[in-house]
PDB file of C-alpha atoms and ligand atoms in Angstrom:
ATOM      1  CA  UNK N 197      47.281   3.463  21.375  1.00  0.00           C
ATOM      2  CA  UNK N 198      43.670   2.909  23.454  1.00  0.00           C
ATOM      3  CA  UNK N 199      43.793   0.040  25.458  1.00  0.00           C
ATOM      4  CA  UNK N 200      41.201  -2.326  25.249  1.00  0.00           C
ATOM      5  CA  UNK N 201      39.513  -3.773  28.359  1.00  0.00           C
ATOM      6  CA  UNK N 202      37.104  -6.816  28.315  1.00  0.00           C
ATOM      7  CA  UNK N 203      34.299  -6.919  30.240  1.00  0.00           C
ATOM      8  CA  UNK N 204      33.449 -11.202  30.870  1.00  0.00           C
ATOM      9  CA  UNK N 205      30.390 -10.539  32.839  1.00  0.00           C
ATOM     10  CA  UNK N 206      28.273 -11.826  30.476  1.00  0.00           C
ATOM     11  CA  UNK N 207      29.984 -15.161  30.265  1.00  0.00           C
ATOM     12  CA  UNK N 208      29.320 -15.166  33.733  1.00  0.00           C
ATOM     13  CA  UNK N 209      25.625 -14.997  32.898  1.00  0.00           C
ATOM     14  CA  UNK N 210      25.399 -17.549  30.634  1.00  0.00           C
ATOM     15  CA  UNK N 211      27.394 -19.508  33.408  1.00  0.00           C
ATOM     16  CA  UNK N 212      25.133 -18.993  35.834  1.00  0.00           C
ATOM     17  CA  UNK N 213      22.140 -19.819  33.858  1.00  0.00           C
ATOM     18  CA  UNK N 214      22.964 -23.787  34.201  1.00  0.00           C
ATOM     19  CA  UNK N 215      24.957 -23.860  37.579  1.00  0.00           C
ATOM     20  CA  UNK N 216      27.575 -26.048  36.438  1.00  0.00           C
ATOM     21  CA  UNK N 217      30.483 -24.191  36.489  1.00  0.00           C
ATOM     22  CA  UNK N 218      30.797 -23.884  32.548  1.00  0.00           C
ATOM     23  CA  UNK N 219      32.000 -21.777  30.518  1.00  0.00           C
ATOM     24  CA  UNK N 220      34.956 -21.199  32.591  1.00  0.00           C
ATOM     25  CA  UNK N 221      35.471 -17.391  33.299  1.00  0.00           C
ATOM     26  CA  UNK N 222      38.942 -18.316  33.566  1.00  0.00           C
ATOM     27  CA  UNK N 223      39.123 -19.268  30.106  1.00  0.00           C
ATOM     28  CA  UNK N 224      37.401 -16.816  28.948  1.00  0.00           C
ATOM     29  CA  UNK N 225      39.970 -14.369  30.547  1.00  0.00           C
ATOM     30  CA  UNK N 226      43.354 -16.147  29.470  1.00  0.00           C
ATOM     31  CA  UNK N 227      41.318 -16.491  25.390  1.00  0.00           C
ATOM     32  CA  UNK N 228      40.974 -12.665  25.677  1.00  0.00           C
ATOM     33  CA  UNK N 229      44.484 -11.625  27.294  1.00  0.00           C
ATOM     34  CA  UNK N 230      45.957 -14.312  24.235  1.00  0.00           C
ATOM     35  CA  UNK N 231      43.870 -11.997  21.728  1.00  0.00           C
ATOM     36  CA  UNK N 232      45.414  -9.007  22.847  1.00  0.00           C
ATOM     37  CA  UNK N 233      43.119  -7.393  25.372  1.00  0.00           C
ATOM     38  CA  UNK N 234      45.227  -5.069  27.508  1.00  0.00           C
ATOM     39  CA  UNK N 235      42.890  -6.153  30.640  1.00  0.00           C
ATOM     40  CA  UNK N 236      39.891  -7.966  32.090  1.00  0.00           C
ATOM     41  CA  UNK N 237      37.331  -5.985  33.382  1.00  0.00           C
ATOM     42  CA  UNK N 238      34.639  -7.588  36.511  1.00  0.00           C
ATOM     43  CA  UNK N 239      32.054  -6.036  37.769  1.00  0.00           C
ATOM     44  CA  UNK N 240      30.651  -7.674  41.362  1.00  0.00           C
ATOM     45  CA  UNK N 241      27.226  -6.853  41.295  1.00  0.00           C
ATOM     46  CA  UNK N 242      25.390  -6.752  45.223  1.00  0.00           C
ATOM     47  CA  UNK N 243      23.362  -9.711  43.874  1.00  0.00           C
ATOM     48  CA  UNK N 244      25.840 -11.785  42.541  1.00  0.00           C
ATOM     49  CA  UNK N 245      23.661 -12.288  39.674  1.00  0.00           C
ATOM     50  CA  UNK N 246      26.792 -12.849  36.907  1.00  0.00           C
ATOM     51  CA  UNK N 247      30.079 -12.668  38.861  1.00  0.00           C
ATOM     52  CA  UNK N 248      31.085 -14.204  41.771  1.00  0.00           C
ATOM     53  CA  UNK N 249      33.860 -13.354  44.277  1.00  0.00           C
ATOM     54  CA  UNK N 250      35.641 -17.011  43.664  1.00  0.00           C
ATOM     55  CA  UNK N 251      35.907 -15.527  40.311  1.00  0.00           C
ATOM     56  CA  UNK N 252      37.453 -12.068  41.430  1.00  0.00           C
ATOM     57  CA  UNK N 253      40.145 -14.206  43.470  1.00  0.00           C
ATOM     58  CA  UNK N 254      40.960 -16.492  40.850  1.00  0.00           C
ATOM     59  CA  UNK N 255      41.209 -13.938  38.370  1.00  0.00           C
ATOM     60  CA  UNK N 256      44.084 -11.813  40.604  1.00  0.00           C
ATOM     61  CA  UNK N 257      45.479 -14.879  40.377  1.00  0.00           C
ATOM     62  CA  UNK N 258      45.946 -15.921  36.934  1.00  0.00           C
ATOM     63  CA  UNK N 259      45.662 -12.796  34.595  1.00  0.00           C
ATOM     64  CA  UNK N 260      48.848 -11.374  33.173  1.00  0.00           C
ATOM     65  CA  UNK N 261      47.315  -8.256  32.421  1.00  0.00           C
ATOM     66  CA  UNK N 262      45.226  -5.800  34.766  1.00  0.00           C
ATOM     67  CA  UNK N 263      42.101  -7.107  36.680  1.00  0.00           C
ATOM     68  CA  UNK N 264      39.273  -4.130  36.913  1.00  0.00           C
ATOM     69  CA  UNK N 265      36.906  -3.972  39.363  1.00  0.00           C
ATOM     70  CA  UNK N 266      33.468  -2.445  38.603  1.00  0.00           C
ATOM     71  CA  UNK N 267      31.375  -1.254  41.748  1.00  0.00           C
ATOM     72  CA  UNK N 268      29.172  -0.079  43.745  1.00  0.00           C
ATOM     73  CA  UNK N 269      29.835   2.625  45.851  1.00  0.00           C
ATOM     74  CA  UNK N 270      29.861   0.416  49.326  1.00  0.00           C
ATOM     75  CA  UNK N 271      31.343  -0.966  51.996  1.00  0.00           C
ATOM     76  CA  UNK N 272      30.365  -4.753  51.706  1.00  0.00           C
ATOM     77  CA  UNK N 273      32.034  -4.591  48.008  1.00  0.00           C
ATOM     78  CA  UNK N 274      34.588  -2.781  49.072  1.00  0.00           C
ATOM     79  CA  UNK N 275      35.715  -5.042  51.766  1.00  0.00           C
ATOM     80  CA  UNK N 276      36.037  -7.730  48.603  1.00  0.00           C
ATOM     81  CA  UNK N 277      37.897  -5.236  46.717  1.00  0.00           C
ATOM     82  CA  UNK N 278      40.456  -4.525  49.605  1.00  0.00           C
ATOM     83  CA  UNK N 279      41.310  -8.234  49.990  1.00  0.00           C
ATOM     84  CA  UNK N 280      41.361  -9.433  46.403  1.00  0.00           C
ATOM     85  CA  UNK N 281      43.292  -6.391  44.932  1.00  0.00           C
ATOM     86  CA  UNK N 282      41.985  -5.983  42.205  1.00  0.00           C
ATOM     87  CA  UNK N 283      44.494  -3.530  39.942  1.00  0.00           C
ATOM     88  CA  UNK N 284      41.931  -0.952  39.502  1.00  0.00           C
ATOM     89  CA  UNK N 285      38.294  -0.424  40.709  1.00  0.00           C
ATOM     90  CA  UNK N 286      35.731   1.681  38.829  1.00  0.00           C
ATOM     91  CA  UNK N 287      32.815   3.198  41.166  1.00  0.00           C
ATOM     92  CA  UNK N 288      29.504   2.211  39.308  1.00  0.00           C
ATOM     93  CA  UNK N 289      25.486   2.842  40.315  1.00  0.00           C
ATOM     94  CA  UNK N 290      23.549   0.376  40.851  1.00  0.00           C
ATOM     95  CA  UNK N 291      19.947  -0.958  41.469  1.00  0.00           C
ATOM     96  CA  UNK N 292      18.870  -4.195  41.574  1.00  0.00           C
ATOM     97  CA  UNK N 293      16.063  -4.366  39.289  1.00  0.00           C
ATOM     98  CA  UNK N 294      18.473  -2.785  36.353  1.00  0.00           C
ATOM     99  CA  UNK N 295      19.455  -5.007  33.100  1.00  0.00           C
ATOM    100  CA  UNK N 296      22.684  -3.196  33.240  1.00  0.00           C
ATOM    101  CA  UNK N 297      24.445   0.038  34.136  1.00  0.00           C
ATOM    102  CA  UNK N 298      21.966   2.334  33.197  1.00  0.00           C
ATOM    103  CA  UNK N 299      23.292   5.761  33.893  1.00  0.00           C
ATOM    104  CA  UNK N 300      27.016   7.141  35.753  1.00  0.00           C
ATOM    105  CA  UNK N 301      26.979   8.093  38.945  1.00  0.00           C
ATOM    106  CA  UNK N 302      25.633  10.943  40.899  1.00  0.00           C
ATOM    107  CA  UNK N 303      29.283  11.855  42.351  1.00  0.00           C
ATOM    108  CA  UNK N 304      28.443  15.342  42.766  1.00  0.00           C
ATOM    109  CA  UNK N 305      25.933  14.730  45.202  1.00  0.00           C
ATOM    110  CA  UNK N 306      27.760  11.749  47.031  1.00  0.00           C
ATOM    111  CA  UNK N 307      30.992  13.882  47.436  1.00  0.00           C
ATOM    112  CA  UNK N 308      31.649  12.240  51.202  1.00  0.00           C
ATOM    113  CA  UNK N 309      30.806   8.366  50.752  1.00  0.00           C
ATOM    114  CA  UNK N 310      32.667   8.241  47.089  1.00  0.00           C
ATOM    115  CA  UNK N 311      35.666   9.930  48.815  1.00  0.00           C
ATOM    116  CA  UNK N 312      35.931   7.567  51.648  1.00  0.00           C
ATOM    117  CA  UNK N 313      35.775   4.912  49.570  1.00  0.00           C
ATOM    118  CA  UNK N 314      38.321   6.222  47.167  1.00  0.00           C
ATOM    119  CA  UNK N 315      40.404   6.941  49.649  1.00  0.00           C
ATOM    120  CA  UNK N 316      40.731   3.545  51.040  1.00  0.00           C
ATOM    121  CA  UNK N 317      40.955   1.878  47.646  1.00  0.00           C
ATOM    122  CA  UNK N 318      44.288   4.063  47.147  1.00  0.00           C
ATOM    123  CA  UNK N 319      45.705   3.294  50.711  1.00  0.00           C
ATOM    124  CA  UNK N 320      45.876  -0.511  49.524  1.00  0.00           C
ATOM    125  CA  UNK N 321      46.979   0.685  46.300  1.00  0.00           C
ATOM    126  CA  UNK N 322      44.293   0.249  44.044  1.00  0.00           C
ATOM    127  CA  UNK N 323      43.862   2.654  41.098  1.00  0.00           C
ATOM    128  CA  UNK N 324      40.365   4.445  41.552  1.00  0.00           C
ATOM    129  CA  UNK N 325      38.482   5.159  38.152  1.00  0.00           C
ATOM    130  CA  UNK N 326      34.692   6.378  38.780  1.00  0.00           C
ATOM    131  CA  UNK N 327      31.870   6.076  36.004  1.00  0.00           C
ATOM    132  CA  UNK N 328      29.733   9.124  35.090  1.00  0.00           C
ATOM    133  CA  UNK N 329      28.000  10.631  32.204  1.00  0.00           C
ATOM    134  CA  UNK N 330      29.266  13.032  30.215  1.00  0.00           C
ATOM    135  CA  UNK N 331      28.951  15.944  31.908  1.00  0.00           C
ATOM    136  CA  UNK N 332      31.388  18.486  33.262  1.00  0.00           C
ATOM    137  CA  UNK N 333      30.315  18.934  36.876  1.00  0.00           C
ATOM    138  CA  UNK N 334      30.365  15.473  37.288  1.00  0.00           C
ATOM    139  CA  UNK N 335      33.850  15.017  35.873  1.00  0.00           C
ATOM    140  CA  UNK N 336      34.897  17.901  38.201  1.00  0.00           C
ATOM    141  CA  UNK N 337      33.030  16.089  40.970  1.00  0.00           C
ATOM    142  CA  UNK N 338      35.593  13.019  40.179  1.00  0.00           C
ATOM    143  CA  UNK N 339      38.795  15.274  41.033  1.00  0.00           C
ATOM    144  CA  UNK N 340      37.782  16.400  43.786  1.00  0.00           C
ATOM    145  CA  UNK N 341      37.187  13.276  45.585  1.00  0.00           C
ATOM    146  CA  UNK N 342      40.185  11.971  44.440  1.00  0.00           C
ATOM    147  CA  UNK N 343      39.969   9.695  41.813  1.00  0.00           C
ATOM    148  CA  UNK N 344      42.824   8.671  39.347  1.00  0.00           C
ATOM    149  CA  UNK N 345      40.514   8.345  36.445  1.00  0.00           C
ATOM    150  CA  UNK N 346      36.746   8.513  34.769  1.00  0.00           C
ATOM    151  CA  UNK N 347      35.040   6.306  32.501  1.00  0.00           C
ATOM    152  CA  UNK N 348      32.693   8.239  30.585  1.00  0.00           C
ATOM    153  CA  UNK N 349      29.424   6.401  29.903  1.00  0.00           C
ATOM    154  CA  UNK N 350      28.845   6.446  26.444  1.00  0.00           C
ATOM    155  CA  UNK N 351      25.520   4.152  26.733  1.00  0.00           C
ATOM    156  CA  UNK N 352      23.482   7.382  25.476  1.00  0.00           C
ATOM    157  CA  UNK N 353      25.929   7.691  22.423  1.00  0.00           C
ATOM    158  CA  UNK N 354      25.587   4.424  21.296  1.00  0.00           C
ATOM    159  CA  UNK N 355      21.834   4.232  21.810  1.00  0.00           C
ATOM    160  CA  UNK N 356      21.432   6.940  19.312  1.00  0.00           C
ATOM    161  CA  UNK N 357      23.702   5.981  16.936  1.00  0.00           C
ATOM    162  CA  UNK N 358      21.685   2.422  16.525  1.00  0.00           C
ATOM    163  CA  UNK N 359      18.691   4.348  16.421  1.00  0.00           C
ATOM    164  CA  UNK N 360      18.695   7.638  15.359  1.00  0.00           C
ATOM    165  CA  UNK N 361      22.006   7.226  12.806  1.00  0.00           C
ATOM    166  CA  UNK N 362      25.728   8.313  13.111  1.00  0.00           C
ATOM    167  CA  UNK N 363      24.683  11.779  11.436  1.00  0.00           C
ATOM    168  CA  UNK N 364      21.621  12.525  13.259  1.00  0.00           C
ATOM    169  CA  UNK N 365      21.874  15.898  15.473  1.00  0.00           C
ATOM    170  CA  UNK N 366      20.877  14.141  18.558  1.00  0.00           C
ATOM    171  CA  UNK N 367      24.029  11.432  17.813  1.00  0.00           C
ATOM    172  CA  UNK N 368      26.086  14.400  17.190  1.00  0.00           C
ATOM    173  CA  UNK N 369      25.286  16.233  20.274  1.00  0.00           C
ATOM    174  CA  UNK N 370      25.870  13.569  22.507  1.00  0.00           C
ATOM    175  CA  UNK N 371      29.625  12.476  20.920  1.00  0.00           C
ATOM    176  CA  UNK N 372      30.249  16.770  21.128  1.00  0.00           C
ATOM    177  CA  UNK N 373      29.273  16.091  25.069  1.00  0.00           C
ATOM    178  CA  UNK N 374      31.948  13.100  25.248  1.00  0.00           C
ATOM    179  CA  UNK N 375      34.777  15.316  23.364  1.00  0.00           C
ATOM    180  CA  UNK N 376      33.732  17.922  26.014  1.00  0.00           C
ATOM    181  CA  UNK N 377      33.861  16.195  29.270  1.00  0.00           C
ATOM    182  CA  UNK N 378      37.012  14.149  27.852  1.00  0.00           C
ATOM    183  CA  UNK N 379      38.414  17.517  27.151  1.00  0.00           C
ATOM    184  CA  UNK N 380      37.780  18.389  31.334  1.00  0.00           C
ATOM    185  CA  UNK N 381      38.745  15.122  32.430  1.00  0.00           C
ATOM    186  CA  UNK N 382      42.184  16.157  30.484  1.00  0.00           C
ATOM    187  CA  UNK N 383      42.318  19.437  32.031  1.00  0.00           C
ATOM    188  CA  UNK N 384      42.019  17.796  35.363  1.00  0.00           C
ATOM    189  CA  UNK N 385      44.682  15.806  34.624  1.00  0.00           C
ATOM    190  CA  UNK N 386      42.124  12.490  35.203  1.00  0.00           C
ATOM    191  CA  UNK N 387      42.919   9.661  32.748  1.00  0.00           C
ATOM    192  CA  UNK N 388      40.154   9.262  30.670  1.00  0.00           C
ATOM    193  CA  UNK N 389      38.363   5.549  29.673  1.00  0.00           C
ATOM    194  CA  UNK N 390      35.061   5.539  28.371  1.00  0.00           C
ATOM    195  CA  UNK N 391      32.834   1.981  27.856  1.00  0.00           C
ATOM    196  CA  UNK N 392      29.293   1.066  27.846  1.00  0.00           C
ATOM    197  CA  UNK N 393      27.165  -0.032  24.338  1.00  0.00           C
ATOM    198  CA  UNK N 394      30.273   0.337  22.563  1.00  0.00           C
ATOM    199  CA  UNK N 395      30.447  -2.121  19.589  1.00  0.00           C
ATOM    200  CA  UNK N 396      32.062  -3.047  16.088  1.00  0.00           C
ATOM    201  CA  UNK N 397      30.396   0.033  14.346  1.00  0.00           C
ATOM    202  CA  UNK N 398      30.366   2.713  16.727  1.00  0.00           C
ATOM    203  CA  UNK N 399      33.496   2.608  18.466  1.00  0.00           C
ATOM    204  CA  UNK N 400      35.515   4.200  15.998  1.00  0.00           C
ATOM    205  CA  UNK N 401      34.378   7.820  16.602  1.00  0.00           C
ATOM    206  CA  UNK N 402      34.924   7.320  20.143  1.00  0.00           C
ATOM    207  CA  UNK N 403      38.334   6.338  19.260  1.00  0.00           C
ATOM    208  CA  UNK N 404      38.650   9.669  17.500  1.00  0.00           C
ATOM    209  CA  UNK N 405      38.513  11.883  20.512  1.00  0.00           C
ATOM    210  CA  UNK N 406      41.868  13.479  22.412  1.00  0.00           C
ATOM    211  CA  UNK N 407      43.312  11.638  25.437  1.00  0.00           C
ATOM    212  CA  UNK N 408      41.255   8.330  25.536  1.00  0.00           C
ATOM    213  CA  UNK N 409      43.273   5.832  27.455  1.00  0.00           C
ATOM    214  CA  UNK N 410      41.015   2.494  27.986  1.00  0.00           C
ATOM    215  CA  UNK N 411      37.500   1.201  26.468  1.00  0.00           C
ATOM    216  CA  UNK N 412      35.763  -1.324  28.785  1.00  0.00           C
ATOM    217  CA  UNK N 413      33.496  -3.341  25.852  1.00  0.00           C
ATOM    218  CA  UNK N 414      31.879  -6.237  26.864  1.00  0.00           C
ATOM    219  CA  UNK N 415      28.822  -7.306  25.241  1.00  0.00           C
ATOM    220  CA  UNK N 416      28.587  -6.955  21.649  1.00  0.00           C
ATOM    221  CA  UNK N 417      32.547  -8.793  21.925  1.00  0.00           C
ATOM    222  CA  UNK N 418      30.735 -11.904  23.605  1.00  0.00           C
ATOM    223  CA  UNK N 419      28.117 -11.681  21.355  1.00  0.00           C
ATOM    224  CA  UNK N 420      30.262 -11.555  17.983  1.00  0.00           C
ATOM    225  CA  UNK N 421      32.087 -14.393  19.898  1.00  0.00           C
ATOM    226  CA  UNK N 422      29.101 -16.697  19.953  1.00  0.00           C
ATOM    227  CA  UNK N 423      28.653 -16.475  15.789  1.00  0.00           C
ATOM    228  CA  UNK N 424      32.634 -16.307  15.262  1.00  0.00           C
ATOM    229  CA  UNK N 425      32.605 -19.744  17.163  1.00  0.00           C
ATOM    230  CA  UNK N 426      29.141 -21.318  16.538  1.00  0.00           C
ATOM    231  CA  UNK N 427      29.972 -23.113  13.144  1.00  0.00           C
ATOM    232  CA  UNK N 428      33.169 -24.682  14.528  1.00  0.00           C
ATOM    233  CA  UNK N 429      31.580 -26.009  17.665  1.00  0.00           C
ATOM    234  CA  UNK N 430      28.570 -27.567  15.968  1.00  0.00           C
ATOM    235  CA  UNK N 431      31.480 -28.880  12.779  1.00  0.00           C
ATOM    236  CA  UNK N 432      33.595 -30.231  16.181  1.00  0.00           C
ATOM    237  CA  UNK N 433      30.390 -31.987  17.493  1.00  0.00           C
ATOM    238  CA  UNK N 434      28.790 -33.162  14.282  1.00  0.00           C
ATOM    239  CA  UNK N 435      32.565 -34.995  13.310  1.00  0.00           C
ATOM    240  CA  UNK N 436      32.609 -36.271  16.843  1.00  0.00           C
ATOM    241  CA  UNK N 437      29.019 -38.563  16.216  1.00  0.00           C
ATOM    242  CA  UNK N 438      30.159 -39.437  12.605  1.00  0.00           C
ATOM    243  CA  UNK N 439      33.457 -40.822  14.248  1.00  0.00           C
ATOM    244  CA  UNK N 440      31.763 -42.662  16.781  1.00  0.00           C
ATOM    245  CA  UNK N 441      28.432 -43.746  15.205  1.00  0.00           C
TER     246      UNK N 441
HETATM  247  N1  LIG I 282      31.851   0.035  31.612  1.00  0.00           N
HETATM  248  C1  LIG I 282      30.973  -0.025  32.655  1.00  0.00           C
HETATM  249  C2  LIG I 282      31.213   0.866  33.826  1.00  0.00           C
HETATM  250  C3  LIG I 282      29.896  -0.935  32.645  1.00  0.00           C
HETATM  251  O1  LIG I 282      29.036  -0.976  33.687  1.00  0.00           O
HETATM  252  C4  LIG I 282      29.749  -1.788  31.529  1.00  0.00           C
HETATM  253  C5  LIG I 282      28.638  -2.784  31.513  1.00  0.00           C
HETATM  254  O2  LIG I 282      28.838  -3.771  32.463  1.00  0.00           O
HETATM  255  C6  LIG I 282      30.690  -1.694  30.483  1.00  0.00           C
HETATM  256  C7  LIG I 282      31.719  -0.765  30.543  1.00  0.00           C
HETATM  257  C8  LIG I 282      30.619  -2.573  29.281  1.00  0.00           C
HETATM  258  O3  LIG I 282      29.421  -2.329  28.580  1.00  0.00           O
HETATM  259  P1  LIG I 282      29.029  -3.284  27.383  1.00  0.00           P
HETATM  260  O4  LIG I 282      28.812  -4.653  27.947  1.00  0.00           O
HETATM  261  O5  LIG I 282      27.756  -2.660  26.863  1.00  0.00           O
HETATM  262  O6  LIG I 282      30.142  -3.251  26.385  1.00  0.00           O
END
């Protein structure tokens, strides 16, 4: 069965959006391990804008399942990632002025700082997963500087299918793209995750294709969360005044 990892950076957000130290990442965490999610997925940004490294500490402390690690490709991070031990690390892009992840990265033309970095993140015994697009000389790119796995970046996919429609050609081609670079990430013997858009509608074609392992899903999860738990908080708060009025 396809794991399921859960990305809790955008609790983070909302977190850091008052400063007080609420809602509790941790909690967030243990309520998704209790719900079955096979691992908690992190990703440190170079800004710190969401996640923090406190919470990359406590987190190795407390989860059950696996802590993930998302990345940039460089040495301050790494230096966090090396002491808190995380159980695996995925190797994203990033630049500062992005929303979020917006494309996988460039490992064909970064061959020499990716593979240090891998390469240290294995010594300490940290499984090394690297983010790219779907496309085969990138996934080729990702065996040769060592890496245990990729996470295909299926951002474009889900994009169209919102837009464009499940059945349109351009939706089509991109999921025939994933099936193909899954199908060299297999041949590679790479173990093959894919995250990034995925959500309640379009997820299930993904599952469809040969030798997925792990989904990383993060946002629309938090953002079903808010309406599965909005009419219970206000029903808790509302019951509260009437008892005390
Ligand atoms: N995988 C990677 C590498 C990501 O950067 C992200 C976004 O932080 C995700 C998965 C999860 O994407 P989403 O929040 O759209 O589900």
């Amino acid at each position: 069965m396809i794991k399921l990892g859960v990305n809790i950076d955008h609790i983070a957000t909302f977190r850091q959006a008052r400063g007080e130290g609420v809602p509790s990442i941790i909690e967030a965490a243990l309520v998704c391990e209790k719900a079955g999610a096979d691992g908690i997925t992190v990703h440190l940004r170079e800004d710190r804008r969401h996640i923090q490294d406190y919470d990359v500490y406590s987190l190795r402390e407390v989860l059950k399942t696996k802590l993930n690690l998302e990345m940039a490709a460089t040495e301050e991070i790494l230096s966090v990632a090396l002491d808190a031990k995380p159980d695996s690390v995925c190797m994203v892009p990033e630049k500062r002025e992005e929303l979020t992840t917006e494309g996988g990265l460039d490992v064909k033309n970064n061959k020499k700082n990716i593979s240090s970095i891998a390469s240290k993140l294995k010594k300490a015994g940290i499984a090394v997963s690297i983010f790219v697009n779907a496309d085969l000389e990138q996934v080729a790119a990702c065996s040769e500087v060592g890496a245990d796995a990729v996470e295909l970046h299926t951002g474009k996919y889900s994009l169209l299918f919102r837009e464009s429609g499940a059945s349109s050609s351009e939706c089509k081609d991109e999921l025939k793209r994933i099936a193909e670079a899954s199908k060299e990430a297999s041949k590679r013997k790479l173990i093959l995750n894919a995250g990034h858009g995925l959500d309640y509608e379009n997820v299930g074609q993904i599952c469809k294709i040969r030798g997925m392992n792990e989904f990383n899903i993060g946002f629309s999860i938090i953002s079903k969360a808010i309406f599965n738990g909005l009419q219970k908080a206000v029903f808790d708060m509302k019951s509260l005044i009437e008892k005390n009025s």
